Structures are given as C-alpha cells and as structure tokens.
Amino acid sequence: MRRFIKNQRNKGFYWLLLLPSILFLIGFLVIPFVLLADLSFRDVDAYMNTQDTYSFAQYAEVFSSSTNLKTVGITLIVAFITAILTLTLAYPAAYLLVYAKRSFVRTLLYIILITPLLTSMVVLSFAWIVILAQNGLINQILVSLNVIDEPLSMLWNMQTVIVAYIQVLLPFAVLPIATSLSDIDPSLTKASMSLGESRIRTFFRVILPLTIPGFIAGFIIVFSLAAGSYITPLLLGGRLLPLLPLNIYQQVIQMSNLPLAAALSFTLLAGVGIVVSFFVWMLNRWEARMNG
Amino acid sequence: MSIEVSDISQYFGDQAALENVSLDIKEGEFFSLLGPSGCGKTTLLNIIAGFLYPTTGTVNINGNEVTDLPPYRRKIGMVFQNYALFPHLNVFDNVAYGLKVQKLPKKEIKERVHESLSLVKLEAFAKRMPQQLSGGQQQRVAMARALAIRPSVLLLDEPLSNLDAKLRKEMQTELRLLQQKIGITTVMVTHDQEEALSMSDRIGVLGEGRVKQIGEPLHIYRQPENRFVAEFIGQANLLEVTPADHPPEDDRYCYFHADHYQDEEGEPLKLKVLKENLDGPAEHCPLLMIRPERIHISDQASAEHANEVKTEIQHVNYQGNAIQLEVGMQGKGTFQVQVSDSVFVDPPEIGMLLYISWKNEDMIPLAGEESQNAPVYQESKK
C-alpha cells in the first residue's frame, strides 16, 4: 500500500517535469493544428477572402483536379526515391562509422556527419547553386577544359532536387543504421564464420537482417522530411516543379488562398501518414517475430 | 582429430599476449585452457579458431597446417560465452545455419537439426526464438548448432560462465557426458579452476602469456610445478626455505629453515623433506607448498607426524561442509588450514591453541621464482 502511494506520488512528479514541454506543444503544435484543420474546411469568396461558412469545397478542389492529384503522387514518389537512394548511400557510411578500427577515425567521421545538421538548409541549398549554376563551378571548369562549348543547365530540375535532398538528409539515414549496427554483438560474425560462412555472406545472412529496424527508422525520417521540404526545391528546382510543398507555398504566398493551402497540407500529411504507418507496422511485425 | 599448437607468439603492438606457446592436444581429448583474465587463453582460442593470425608459430589440426586458413575453412565448432545465437532466426534455423552453408538437401538438414537438438534434449523447442529461451537452453542450442556441422574440433569459450551456480554444475556434467559420447576433441577456455578440474582430461595452465604447466587435473593440483600454478589453483601455504645443516648420520632427509615462520623464541621453523621427494639438490628448492587440507590438527602435541607446529587460531571462516582456519605461529608466520565440518563439535574459537602437522610427502617442492617471472618478451624479440 505504501509502495502504491509512493508510486502515485512519483508519477505526479514525472508529469510535473513534463509540463513545460507539454504546454509548449499544446500552444504551438496542437492549437495551430486544430486551427489549420478548421481553416481547411472554410469557404473563400472570389477575392480569396476566408469566409465563416464551412464546406468540403477545398478538399473537392484538391481531389477533383488531376494536376493536384498528380502532384501528390509525384511528391510521394520523389520522397520514396530519395529515401531509397539515401539509405543505399548511408549504409556503407554507417558501416564505416561503426567498424572503423581507430577511435579517432570514428570521432572524425561523426563530426563530418553531424556538421551538415548544424548548417541551415538555405545555406546548403545555396552551396548547390554556387556549384551547379550556369556560371557555377562545374560549368566554368568544363568550359575552360573545352569539354563543353555551352554551359549546361543543371539547375531547375527534379534530379538536382533529389541529389540535394540526399545530401541534406544523409545524416538522418546514417544515424539510425549506425545505431542498429552497433547493437549487433560482434560474436555473431564469429559464430557465423565458425559455421563455415564467409565474411561477405555473413553480412547478408546476419548483419543486414539485423539492421532492418535501423533501415526502416531511417526510411521513415528521410521520407517524411523529403516529402515536406520546400526550401530545397524552391531554391534548386524553382516553383514550377510539381511538388506539393511548393504548391502549398504558392497558395499561401501568391494566391493567398489559405483554406486551399490548409487542405493541401492535410492531404500531404495524410499521404505521408499512410506510407509511414505501413513501415511502422512492418517494424512492429519484425520486432514481434524476434521476440516470438 | 588432434590439435597441435607450435611455438605461437602473439603481439599486440609491443605487448606480448602469448609467448612461445606449444600445446599437443590429442584426439578425443577434453583439454582446458585455464588462467586468470588477461593470461592470453582467449587469444589462443581465437588463434586456433582462425579469428587471429599469430605473430609467429603454426596451428595444425589433424596433422594439416591451418594457420593460413580463414575460420570458415577450418571446420570448427565454436560455443561462445554469450552463446551468440542469431536473434532473428528460430532455434531450428540457428542449428541449420551451418548446414545451409554446405547446401545440403532440405531433408538431410531437417534430419541433422533434429539429431543435434535431440543430443541436447531440445527437440520440442525448434520453433522458439532465442529470446524465449532460458540461459541454459540458449547454451544448449549453441552446442547443438556447433555440433550440427560435425566439426573436427569443438572450441568452447567460457561456455558456462553466464549460468548461475547450480545450473553450471549440471551443465558441466552434461557437457562432459556429451563430449565423451561424441568423442570430439574439445578445447575449453575457462577461468574457473573447479570447472577445469572436474571436466578436463588435461589442463594447460596459462599465465602472463605463457604455459605454466600442462597435465591431468590431479597432477596439476597435487604436483604444481611452480608458484603460479600452486597459487592459482586451490589454496596453498607457500614456505620460502633455505637449506640448513643436517646431522651427518641422517642421509634420507634434506633439512630446511623457513625464515618467515618463527616460534615464540624467534627460532625459525625447521623442516625436513625426504630426499627422494626433491627433484634436485636442496639448494635448488627455494619454495615448499602444503595444501590447507593436507594439514592435520590436534589439541595436543604428539609424535605421530614428522612436522609438527604449535599455533594459535587467528581467524575462522565457516563454509558449511568445511572450516577454513588461519593459524599463526607464536613468533610469526601463518598457515591456512582446512578441516571438515565434522572435526569440531563446537566451532573453534580465536585464540585457541592448535598443534598442526603434515606428512613429509605433503610438502611439495616448487621451482624458483626466476624461472617463471622471467621478463616477458625480451628473449623472443631476438
């Protein structure tokens, strides 16, 4: 009984510790979210002024326009491709990060990995402009070497946006994979080799399957961030690319159609939510299998 | 299959982990590598398994040199301290892992997995995941997995050290019976002397990267060759002695003084050892060992034993089946004595007078310190 009372008191104390962050989240996440949801069901007049009346008009607009639907699809596909490519590149990096023999090499690699996270997305994207622009670094070098006569147009397309996404999002994929790699008991590799399996095949039969949780976690993070990013495509791809975040940005800044922007935002959220839920479900299934 | 380890040295940078280690492990033998942590026993096992390439020396399995072969070409069965079961595979797939490497037909894999699991009495657990098994069961799955590939030798790296005391005792017997049933050459690394003594055909005691003694358990315990082995295995009273004059008419004995043991008048303890018990001349014997359980106690002096000392109880450690006594001579010097619980009706008390004695043949001469505390790697670097 005493114990029970003590536990109750402890619980109260934990809630007290959480209170500031909970209040912050209610004030700056939950309330804006509700307001946004409210906004998405409002009507607009001919001058895009938000009305007091409610309807499904904005969602009807989103789902009746084939352009909008195509944009939703392309956004999700681009995020998917980005996530797959990022994870492929992240895996060897994570492997090196975990298995580098010398500890100062590991520390150095961690610093290199974290540095981009400390830099603003705008700065990172501008760096790409400096490199890829018509009079940028690559074009100048290629022209002066007489490889090409005319500067290549490397900006303002989807490929460049994906490359920039990969660069910006790579650390988010490396870290979860590195975490699950370092959780693997080194004697598993030894056990596999003592049973006659070579190092490479051991990787595919033991190491790779055991990093699936890190892989899925990395996928979820990179996919969500890529699907929702607008600064990178805006600076490198231009506002005409069929990406939902750019579309939302346009509706807010140029068309001032706030209810439509809100409806588009919720569409994006739902799309990402469906894909992410699927992967969370896979992760849970994997864990359930491991624990029998 | 026999294992021959010849002249193995292993350096990590400047640090010698192993120095000129040679072992000859016979077919079907259960051989234990015993030593304190950091003595190089695990390093040696990793060299035999192929996970480490020795700085110098060779490893032969059944007469074929395998020093240059990677571990996956050596056909070894290995059991690890933490079992190293693959957590994403169930018991069946864990045991089948090595068989799938050999690309055996499905039917044969199934038969051999069941055969291995029945050896460790776990057939009913084939569908379980490793996380659902107790420590003892995981240990047995690890054994089954290692044996399923029908390895030429079995290597055990502290296989029982993660189990609780009672289960460990059971598994010691079980493991030993299993090994004898299959007749597989086995090398076990352990720091637990009791485990090594009870399970092994022979024991190699390692210390500071060197082989200190190789022999059967009984021989290792009763006739340690040096101070290291005497102190590491069991308890030992070690008496530093100097040769003393002896009466000319007495040729059968060598006489010694133990200067660190003195009676109330400051006279050093006098010892006489049968000449045939000494390996060489008395001058070459700096140290005598007496095991605590070889010491007899009595509350009065008697002439029955050749070596009798008057002492006082200084410390009593009751252990249930045995009583551990620390008794001191009245000048200086203490002995560890172990007697059966049945010796005393009432527990002995501190300060009680006790006459301790031992037989001549229970004094074991040990080699001098310099032979085993030699500087670790100067000579082999030449």
XYZ file of C-alpha atoms in Angstrom:
674
model
C 0.000 0.000 0.000
C 2.780 2.385 0.957
C 4.574 1.427 -2.179
C 1.489 2.152 -4.234
C 1.165 5.614 -2.710
C 4.817 6.296 -3.360
C 4.433 5.260 -6.986
C 1.452 7.565 -7.377
C 3.454 10.455 -5.997
C 6.344 9.637 -8.318
C 4.024 9.650 -11.298
C 2.797 13.115 -10.345
C 6.369 14.295 -10.196
C 7.133 12.949 -13.677
C 4.128 14.767 -15.090
C 5.344 17.935 -13.412
C 8.689 17.575 -15.178
C 6.921 17.070 -18.494
C 4.542 20.004 -18.005
C 6.605 22.784 -19.652
C 7.144 20.817 -22.848
C 3.535 19.636 -22.901
C 2.295 23.227 -22.576
C 4.669 24.295 -25.325
C 3.459 21.547 -27.642
C -0.193 22.344 -26.922
C 0.368 26.013 -27.591
C 2.495 25.714 -30.700
C 1.564 22.370 -32.227
C -1.872 21.178 -31.167
C -3.691 24.523 -31.303
C -2.209 25.599 -34.669
C -3.039 22.126 -35.949
C -6.674 22.493 -34.917
C -6.824 25.988 -36.392
C -5.341 24.674 -39.627
C -7.908 21.876 -39.723
C -10.649 24.422 -39.162
C -9.244 26.599 -41.928
C -9.183 23.756 -44.409
C -12.981 23.450 -44.235
C -13.678 27.165 -44.777
C -15.068 28.650 -47.974
C -13.426 31.501 -49.886
C -15.005 34.269 -51.903
C -13.870 35.416 -55.336
C -11.091 37.516 -53.790
C -9.782 34.568 -51.787
C -11.052 36.007 -48.529
C -11.763 33.351 -45.942
C -15.449 33.079 -45.131
C -17.196 31.982 -41.978
C -19.017 29.130 -43.717
C -17.828 25.508 -43.723
C -17.804 23.032 -46.598
C -15.727 20.337 -48.284
C -15.073 22.699 -51.168
C -11.297 22.871 -50.661
C -10.896 19.098 -50.483
C -13.177 18.746 -53.507
C -10.833 21.120 -55.306
C -7.790 19.042 -54.289
C -9.213 15.685 -55.298
C -11.090 16.763 -58.415
C -8.085 18.361 -60.077
C -5.918 15.842 -61.894
C -2.979 18.259 -61.629
C -3.269 18.295 -57.855
C -3.563 14.506 -57.650
C -0.555 14.111 -59.918
C 1.388 16.483 -57.684
C 0.523 14.403 -54.632
C 1.697 11.251 -56.413
C 4.932 12.805 -57.685
C 5.714 14.248 -54.244
C 5.385 10.847 -52.614
C 7.331 9.090 -55.377
C 10.160 11.640 -55.228
C 10.313 11.260 -51.433
C 10.349 7.489 -51.844
C 13.166 7.548 -54.407
C 15.108 9.989 -52.230
C 14.707 7.740 -49.191
C 15.834 4.614 -51.051
C 18.889 6.311 -52.587
C 19.812 7.987 -49.291
C 19.621 4.692 -47.391
C 21.733 2.934 -50.022
C 24.426 5.584 -49.680
C 24.057 5.749 -45.902
C 24.638 2.047 -45.297
C 28.357 1.898 -46.187
C 28.918 5.167 -44.320
C 27.216 3.783 -41.214
C 29.237 0.584 -41.526
C 32.481 2.539 -41.616
C 31.322 4.719 -38.734
C 30.723 1.684 -36.524
C 33.518 -0.641 -37.594
C 36.402 1.821 -38.103
C 39.223 0.382 -36.013
C 40.664 3.594 -34.603
C 38.505 5.607 -32.279
C 39.727 8.955 -33.581
C 38.651 7.943 -37.097
C 35.192 7.186 -35.732
C 35.062 10.545 -33.939
C 36.200 12.360 -37.081
C 33.545 10.596 -39.168
C 30.878 11.522 -36.638
C 31.918 15.174 -36.809
C 31.817 15.122 -40.608
C 28.389 13.510 -40.432
C 26.920 15.949 -37.924
C 28.297 19.178 -39.438
C 25.626 19.486 -42.176
C 22.951 19.162 -39.484
C 24.351 22.275 -37.811
C 24.127 24.211 -41.071
C 20.949 25.825 -42.320
C 19.119 24.165 -45.209
C 19.180 27.506 -47.035
C 22.962 27.664 -46.842
C 23.304 24.059 -48.001
C 20.988 24.687 -50.940
C 22.799 27.888 -51.927
C 26.036 25.930 -51.970
C 24.490 23.739 -54.659
C 23.585 26.843 -56.681
C 27.181 28.024 -56.480
C 28.338 24.664 -57.813
C 25.648 23.970 -60.418
C 24.645 27.388 -61.810
C 25.202 28.439 -65.444
C 28.310 30.346 -64.379
C 28.903 27.990 -61.469
C 31.937 25.943 -60.538
C 31.270 22.839 -62.647
C 30.290 24.739 -65.798
C 33.332 27.020 -65.548
C 35.676 24.081 -65.198
C 34.086 22.103 -68.035
C 34.097 25.133 -70.370
C 37.696 26.046 -69.587
C 38.713 22.421 -70.230
C 36.833 22.584 -73.543
C 34.729 19.584 -72.634
C 31.605 21.591 -73.445
C 31.002 24.742 -75.524
C 27.841 25.965 -73.845
C 27.259 25.901 -70.097
C 24.998 23.015 -69.079
C 21.689 23.705 -67.420
C 21.894 21.691 -64.248
C 19.526 23.592 -62.006
C 15.730 23.731 -62.063
C 15.012 20.066 -62.494
C 13.855 17.205 -60.327
C 17.128 15.249 -60.465
C 19.048 18.123 -58.910
C 16.421 18.438 -56.197
C 16.783 14.746 -55.384
C 20.586 14.991 -55.274
C 20.345 17.940 -52.897
C 17.771 16.114 -50.765
C 20.157 13.179 -50.454
C 22.990 15.431 -49.348
C 20.876 17.236 -46.768
C 19.135 14.135 -45.426
C 22.031 11.669 -45.427
C 22.849 12.077 -41.681
C 19.245 11.218 -40.786
C 19.694 7.873 -42.515
C 23.226 7.147 -41.296
C 22.490 7.607 -37.597
C 19.686 5.044 -37.134
C 21.530 2.480 -39.260
C 24.729 3.066 -37.273
C 22.762 2.612 -34.056
C 21.367 -0.740 -35.074
C 24.761 -1.839 -36.442
C 26.479 -1.065 -33.169
C 23.803 -3.034 -31.309
C 24.892 -6.206 -33.092
C 27.009 -8.493 -30.936
C 30.404 -8.935 -32.677
C 30.473 -12.594 -31.708
C 27.580 -13.212 -34.139
C 30.002 -12.651 -37.012
C 32.467 -15.021 -35.392
C 29.745 -17.621 -34.855
C 28.693 -17.384 -38.492
C 32.265 -17.749 -39.709
C 32.889 -20.716 -37.413
C 29.848 -22.353 -39.032
C 31.549 -22.063 -42.406
C 30.106 -18.834 -43.796
C 32.423 -16.296 -45.409
C 32.578 -12.691 -44.248
C 30.560 -11.362 -47.189
C 27.813 -13.965 -46.948
C 27.750 -13.449 -43.175
C 26.913 -9.825 -43.898
C 23.906 -10.792 -45.988
C 22.654 -13.551 -43.686
C 23.233 -11.935 -40.285
C 24.244 -8.270 -40.296
C 21.837 -6.984 -42.951
C 18.707 -8.627 -41.486
C 19.587 -7.335 -38.032
C 19.827 -3.750 -39.302
C 16.304 -3.790 -40.752
C 14.939 -1.781 -37.779
C 17.544 0.948 -38.347
C 16.791 0.824 -42.050
C 13.066 1.326 -41.502
C 13.631 4.101 -38.950
C 15.954 5.861 -41.411
C 13.418 5.426 -44.183
C 10.606 6.969 -42.149
C 12.673 10.005 -41.188
C 14.125 10.671 -44.645
C 10.823 10.034 -46.428
C 8.862 12.396 -44.172
C 11.444 15.158 -44.366
C 11.784 14.862 -48.156
C 8.035 14.892 -48.696
C 7.621 18.013 -46.603
C 10.655 20.015 -47.645
C 10.077 23.239 -49.649
C 13.241 25.348 -49.288
C 15.488 22.996 -51.243
C 13.085 22.509 -54.200
C 12.228 26.199 -54.204
C 15.887 27.276 -54.456
C 17.158 24.495 -56.729
C 14.107 23.314 -58.592
C 12.089 26.504 -58.959
C 8.468 26.909 -58.043
C 7.142 25.225 -61.162
C 8.147 21.694 -60.134
C 5.108 19.528 -59.360
C 5.817 19.119 -55.624
C 3.098 19.528 -53.032
C 5.081 21.705 -50.566
C 5.804 24.162 -53.414
C 2.129 24.134 -54.304
C 1.159 24.936 -50.719
C 3.772 27.685 -50.600
C 2.294 29.217 -53.775
C -1.257 29.060 -52.463
C -0.198 30.922 -49.319
C 2.242 33.491 -50.712
C 0.962 34.139 -54.226
C -2.712 33.155 -54.353
C -3.446 33.960 -50.685
C -5.883 31.034 -50.742
C -5.271 29.956 -47.178
C -8.105 27.362 -46.912
C -6.862 25.564 -50.051
C -3.297 25.633 -48.690
C -4.586 24.108 -45.450
C -6.469 21.391 -47.348
C -3.345 20.625 -49.405
C -1.308 20.448 -46.189
C -3.657 17.869 -44.726
C -3.569 15.898 -47.965
C 0.235 15.818 -47.771
C 0.072 14.838 -44.123
C -2.348 12.014 -44.880
C -0.211 10.737 -47.766
C 2.946 10.694 -45.660
C 0.977 9.248 -42.742
C -0.247 6.286 -44.793
C 3.245 5.408 -46.052
C 4.831 5.864 -42.615
C 2.139 3.773 -40.901
C 2.863 0.943 -43.292
C 6.545 0.994 -42.341
C 5.811 1.297 -38.622
C 3.575 -1.747 -38.999
C 6.447 -3.603 -40.686
C 8.800 -2.589 -37.864
C 6.368 -3.871 -35.244
C 5.933 -7.127 -37.110
C 9.716 -7.584 -37.246
C 10.045 -6.965 -33.542
C 7.169 -9.292 -32.738
C 8.870 -12.001 -34.791
C 12.187 -11.514 -32.982
C 10.531 -11.786 -29.590
C 8.451 -14.759 -30.660
C 41.268 -35.001 -34.529
C 44.384 -33.788 -32.827
C 45.386 -30.155 -32.475
C 48.996 -29.077 -32.444
C 49.911 -25.570 -31.493
C 53.590 -24.933 -32.041
C 55.574 -22.006 -30.781
C 52.752 -19.485 -31.012
C 53.514 -15.884 -30.111
C 51.068 -13.049 -30.436
C 51.977 -9.392 -30.084
C 49.552 -6.507 -29.944
C 51.850 -3.627 -30.709
C 54.653 -4.004 -28.202
C 52.532 -6.037 -25.849
C 53.015 -9.786 -25.838
C 49.706 -11.583 -25.341
C 51.227 -15.004 -25.916
C 54.805 -16.154 -25.932
C 56.155 -19.380 -27.407
C 53.091 -21.377 -26.523
C 53.089 -25.004 -27.638
C 50.324 -27.497 -26.979
C 49.689 -31.004 -28.170
C 46.031 -31.869 -27.837
C 45.213 -35.499 -28.513
C 42.306 -36.908 -30.455
C 39.125 -37.111 -28.391
C 40.647 -35.219 -25.513
C 38.852 -32.620 -23.388
C 41.543 -30.001 -22.904
C 41.054 -26.888 -20.777
C 42.972 -23.665 -21.058
C 42.908 -22.294 -17.550
C 44.201 -18.967 -16.358
C 43.327 -15.615 -14.850
C 41.844 -12.916 -17.075
C 44.433 -11.385 -19.343
C 46.593 -14.518 -19.431
C 46.045 -14.960 -23.175
C 43.769 -18.002 -23.100
C 41.059 -16.411 -25.228
C 43.700 -15.085 -27.613
C 44.985 -18.621 -28.023
C 41.489 -19.970 -28.663
C 40.930 -17.265 -31.292
C 44.177 -18.288 -32.967
C 43.108 -21.945 -33.045
C 39.721 -20.880 -34.447
C 41.361 -18.624 -37.034
C 39.984 -15.282 -35.880
C 43.507 -14.091 -35.122
C 46.634 -14.615 -37.134
C 49.555 -15.371 -34.814
C 52.694 -13.237 -34.995
C 54.748 -16.416 -35.115
C 54.060 -20.134 -34.888
C 51.725 -22.623 -36.511
C 48.455 -24.411 -35.818
C 47.866 -27.944 -37.086
C 44.544 -29.731 -36.975
C 44.848 -33.453 -37.522
C 48.313 -33.033 -38.971
C 47.309 -30.422 -41.560
C 48.551 -26.923 -41.135
C 45.645 -24.486 -40.895
C 47.498 -21.351 -39.783
C 46.714 -19.596 -43.079
C 43.128 -20.818 -43.401
C 40.276 -18.428 -42.558
C 37.946 -19.622 -39.770
C 35.210 -20.663 -42.208
C 37.515 -23.205 -43.863
C 38.654 -24.883 -40.626
C 35.528 -26.897 -39.834
C 35.488 -25.921 -36.194
C 32.514 -25.907 -33.875
C 32.557 -22.985 -31.504
C 30.458 -22.052 -28.491
C 30.719 -18.509 -27.185
C 30.418 -17.079 -23.706
C 27.220 -15.214 -24.587
C 26.135 -18.095 -26.909
C 25.942 -15.763 -29.954
C 22.665 -17.208 -31.197
C 21.276 -15.364 -34.224
C 18.397 -13.385 -32.721
C 16.446 -13.152 -35.985
C 16.377 -16.927 -36.502
C 14.451 -19.505 -34.521
C 16.136 -22.481 -32.862
C 15.740 -24.687 -35.933
C 17.251 -22.090 -38.279
C 20.059 -21.360 -35.857
C 21.050 -25.007 -35.799
C 20.514 -25.322 -39.555
C 22.669 -22.247 -40.274
C 25.910 -24.109 -40.849
C 24.155 -26.897 -42.785
C 22.643 -24.423 -45.229
C 26.168 -23.170 -45.946
C 27.009 -26.687 -47.102
C 23.951 -26.646 -49.382
C 22.695 -29.980 -48.090
C 19.291 -31.197 -49.322
C 16.378 -29.940 -47.226
C 15.524 -33.383 -45.943
C 19.034 -34.029 -44.667
C 19.193 -30.609 -42.999
C 15.976 -31.405 -41.187
C 17.273 -34.777 -40.016
C 20.557 -33.404 -38.794
C 18.975 -30.467 -36.981
C 16.702 -32.873 -35.129
C 19.608 -35.173 -34.397
C 21.584 -32.263 -32.902
C 18.637 -30.931 -30.946
C 17.941 -34.381 -29.516
C 21.570 -34.582 -28.357
C 20.915 -31.558 -26.160
C 17.311 -32.626 -25.425
C 15.668 -29.607 -27.016
C 13.668 -31.153 -29.901
C 10.477 -29.575 -28.589
C 11.933 -26.083 -28.833
C 12.711 -25.946 -32.567
C 10.171 -23.216 -33.304
C 11.148 -20.938 -30.418
C 13.109 -17.725 -30.874
C 16.360 -17.386 -28.874
C 14.877 -14.596 -26.712
C 12.243 -17.030 -25.464
C 14.800 -19.455 -24.040
C 16.480 -19.518 -20.636
C 20.248 -19.146 -20.371
C 20.776 -22.891 -20.026
C 18.593 -23.614 -23.054
C 20.402 -20.999 -25.133
C 23.676 -22.605 -24.130
C 22.435 -25.984 -25.331
C 21.188 -24.543 -28.627
C 24.647 -23.054 -29.103
C 26.117 -26.536 -28.527
C 23.662 -28.131 -30.952
C 24.458 -25.504 -33.588
C 28.197 -26.092 -33.224
C 27.828 -29.887 -33.345
C 25.370 -29.947 -36.272
C 28.131 -29.253 -38.800
C 30.038 -32.283 -37.451
C 33.133 -30.226 -36.764
C 36.596 -31.713 -36.490
C 37.183 -29.963 -33.176
C 34.991 -28.192 -30.649
C 36.119 -24.900 -29.135
C 34.361 -23.596 -26.033
C 34.930 -20.021 -24.905
C 33.870 -19.805 -21.238
C 30.694 -21.663 -22.192
C 29.180 -21.886 -18.719
C 30.257 -18.660 -17.081
C 26.931 -16.875 -17.703
C 24.904 -19.519 -15.888
C 24.018 -19.479 -12.206
C 25.995 -21.772 -9.883
C 23.551 -24.674 -9.687
C 22.827 -24.815 -13.401
C 26.539 -24.521 -14.123
C 27.232 -27.685 -12.131
C 24.530 -29.566 -14.020
C 25.766 -28.328 -17.369
C 29.358 -29.298 -16.509
C 28.308 -32.915 -16.151
C 26.011 -32.773 -19.159
C 28.634 -31.169 -21.378
C 31.291 -33.647 -20.344
C 28.995 -36.635 -20.975
C 28.020 -35.234 -24.367
C 31.654 -34.712 -25.297
C 32.544 -38.258 -24.301
C 29.561 -39.672 -26.173
C 30.590 -37.977 -29.416
C 34.284 -38.361 -28.734
C 35.117 -34.978 -30.214
C 38.405 -33.231 -29.464
C 37.469 -30.251 -27.328
C 39.318 -27.174 -26.143
C 37.648 -25.143 -23.432
C 38.753 -21.749 -22.174
C 37.863 -21.064 -18.561
C 38.975 -19.041 -15.569
C 37.085 -21.344 -13.220
C 39.542 -23.853 -11.755
C 36.826 -26.098 -10.376
C 35.242 -26.350 -13.812
C 38.588 -27.171 -15.398
C 39.463 -29.751 -12.752
C 36.136 -31.556 -12.929
C 35.646 -31.608 -16.715
C 39.042 -31.978 -18.337
C 41.247 -34.837 -19.385
C 44.136 -32.428 -19.260
C 44.593 -28.815 -18.296
C 47.004 -26.236 -19.649
C 47.546 -23.509 -17.089
C 48.371 -20.170 -18.708
C 49.750 -17.116 -17.011
C 51.256 -13.928 -18.385
C 51.049 -15.296 -21.908
C 52.997 -18.442 -21.169
C 52.226 -22.061 -20.477
C 52.857 -22.577 -16.776
C 52.061 -26.274 -16.627
C 50.255 -28.930 -18.624
C 48.891 -32.044 -17.010
C 45.976 -34.084 -15.763
C 43.751 -32.338 -13.194
C 45.011 -34.479 -10.329
C 48.610 -33.871 -11.265
C 48.102 -30.118 -11.679
C 46.503 -29.839 -8.258
C 48.759 -32.169 -6.319
C 52.066 -31.546 -8.019
C 52.120 -27.939 -9.223
C 55.457 -27.131 -10.781
C 55.722 -23.504 -9.780
C 54.386 -20.822 -7.524
C 51.940 -19.501 -10.138
C 50.135 -22.815 -10.569
C 50.188 -23.552 -6.837
C 48.601 -20.211 -6.006
C 46.167 -20.037 -8.910
C 44.668 -23.477 -8.419
C 43.275 -24.039 -4.980
C 44.828 -22.563 -1.884
C 48.414 -23.085 -0.906
C 50.704 -22.452 2.026
C 53.970 -21.399 0.465
C 57.067 -21.585 2.596
C 60.206 -19.875 1.399
C 63.040 -22.062 2.630
C 66.812 -22.078 2.810
C 68.834 -25.261 3.145
C 70.073 -25.938 6.657
C 72.833 -28.103 8.079
C 71.790 -31.571 8.874
C 73.208 -34.179 11.200
C 75.728 -36.223 9.150
C 74.217 -39.553 10.152
C 70.824 -38.678 8.589
C 71.125 -39.208 4.843
C 67.488 -39.765 3.963
C 66.347 -36.217 4.630
C 67.166 -32.690 3.489
C 66.876 -30.069 6.214
C 65.469 -26.583 5.643
C 64.784 -23.364 7.560
C 61.673 -21.317 6.803
C 62.807 -17.889 7.998
C 59.381 -16.270 7.779
C 57.996 -18.733 10.313
C 59.216 -18.387 13.885
C 58.178 -19.735 17.272
C 57.905 -17.673 20.467
C 61.683 -17.712 20.929
C 62.325 -16.406 17.403
C 63.672 -19.730 16.174
C 62.891 -20.336 12.500
C 60.675 -23.256 11.582
C 62.720 -26.333 10.783
C 61.548 -28.670 8.062
C 62.838 -31.981 6.856
C 61.934 -33.355 3.466
C 62.547 -36.840 2.168
C 65.389 -36.629 -0.332
C 63.515 -38.681 -2.908
C 60.721 -36.074 -2.891
C 63.094 -33.383 -4.130
C 63.889 -33.065 -7.820
C 67.445 -31.953 -7.307
C 69.830 -30.817 -4.625
C 68.402 -28.894 -1.687
C 69.949 -25.641 -2.946
C 67.610 -25.725 -5.966
C 64.495 -25.819 -3.888
C 63.554 -22.321 -2.667
C 59.868 -22.980 -2.031
C 57.759 -25.670 -0.370
C 53.997 -25.918 -0.734
C 51.486 -27.509 1.648
C 47.791 -27.644 0.679
C 45.486 -26.469 3.537
C 43.507 -29.741 3.552
C 46.717 -31.774 3.971
C 47.345 -30.239 7.367
C 46.163 -32.227 10.371
C 45.141 -30.610 13.601
C 45.250 -31.786 17.183
C 44.775 -30.084 20.539
C 47.857 -31.761 22.000
C 51.356 -32.488 20.852
C 52.030 -35.933 19.532
C 54.990 -37.637 17.947
C 52.946 -39.141 15.127
C 53.981 -36.719 12.407
C 57.425 -35.571 11.453
C 56.486 -31.934 11.107
C 54.518 -30.536 13.994
C 53.996 -26.878 14.819
C 52.371 -25.202 17.780
C 49.958 -22.489 16.623
C 47.097 -20.295 17.717
C 43.820 -19.782 15.805
C 43.673 -16.279 14.353
C 40.735 -16.439 12.026
C 37.807 -18.792 11.458
C 35.866 -18.969 8.212
C 32.917 -21.341 8.406
C 31.952 -22.642 4.952
C 29.366 -25.271 5.749
C 30.970 -28.507 4.691
C 34.414 -27.254 5.679
C 36.046 -24.873 8.103
C 38.843 -22.656 6.940
C 41.258 -21.688 9.713
C 44.076 -19.238 9.727
C 46.539 -20.253 12.407
C 49.661 -18.375 13.393
C 52.914 -19.495 14.931
C 53.653 -17.717 18.153
C 56.579 -15.788 16.719
C 55.450 -15.055 13.192
C 54.032 -16.742 10.089
C 50.540 -18.056 9.406
C 49.133 -21.210 7.822
C 45.858 -21.769 6.040
C 44.235 -24.927 7.300
C 41.093 -26.573 6.007
C 39.283 -29.172 8.039
C 36.000 -30.971 7.590
C 32.995 -29.584 9.429
C 32.738 -32.861 11.367
C 36.098 -32.313 13.118
C 34.693 -29.799 15.598
C 31.636 -30.321 17.770
C 31.633 -26.669 18.769
C 33.040 -24.152 16.335
C 36.697 -23.356 17.030
C 37.420 -20.052 18.693
C 40.038 -17.427 18.001
C 42.957 -17.734 20.369
C 42.642 -21.499 20.794
C 45.942 -23.401 20.775
C 46.284 -25.933 17.994
C 49.041 -28.349 17.016
C 49.224 -28.654 13.255
C 51.202 -31.304 11.443
C 51.648 -32.763 7.988
C 53.294 -35.689 6.345
C 56.651 -35.413 4.688
C 55.271 -36.300 1.269
C 52.673 -33.499 1.523
C 55.402 -30.895 1.238
C 55.689 -30.195 -2.490
C 58.888 -28.530 -3.690
C 58.302 -25.754 -6.251
C 60.619 -24.282 -8.846
C 62.216 -20.935 -8.100
C 60.593 -17.647 -8.989
C 63.093 -16.583 -11.605
C 62.132 -19.401 -13.940
C 58.537 -18.207 -14.215
C 58.795 -14.489 -13.628
C 61.257 -14.019 -16.458
C 60.991 -10.694 -18.299
C 58.052 -11.111 -20.609
C 59.256 -10.542 -24.121
C 62.917 -9.631 -24.310
C 64.193 -13.048 -25.280
C 61.745 -13.824 -28.049
C 62.315 -10.476 -29.746
C 65.825 -11.519 -30.696
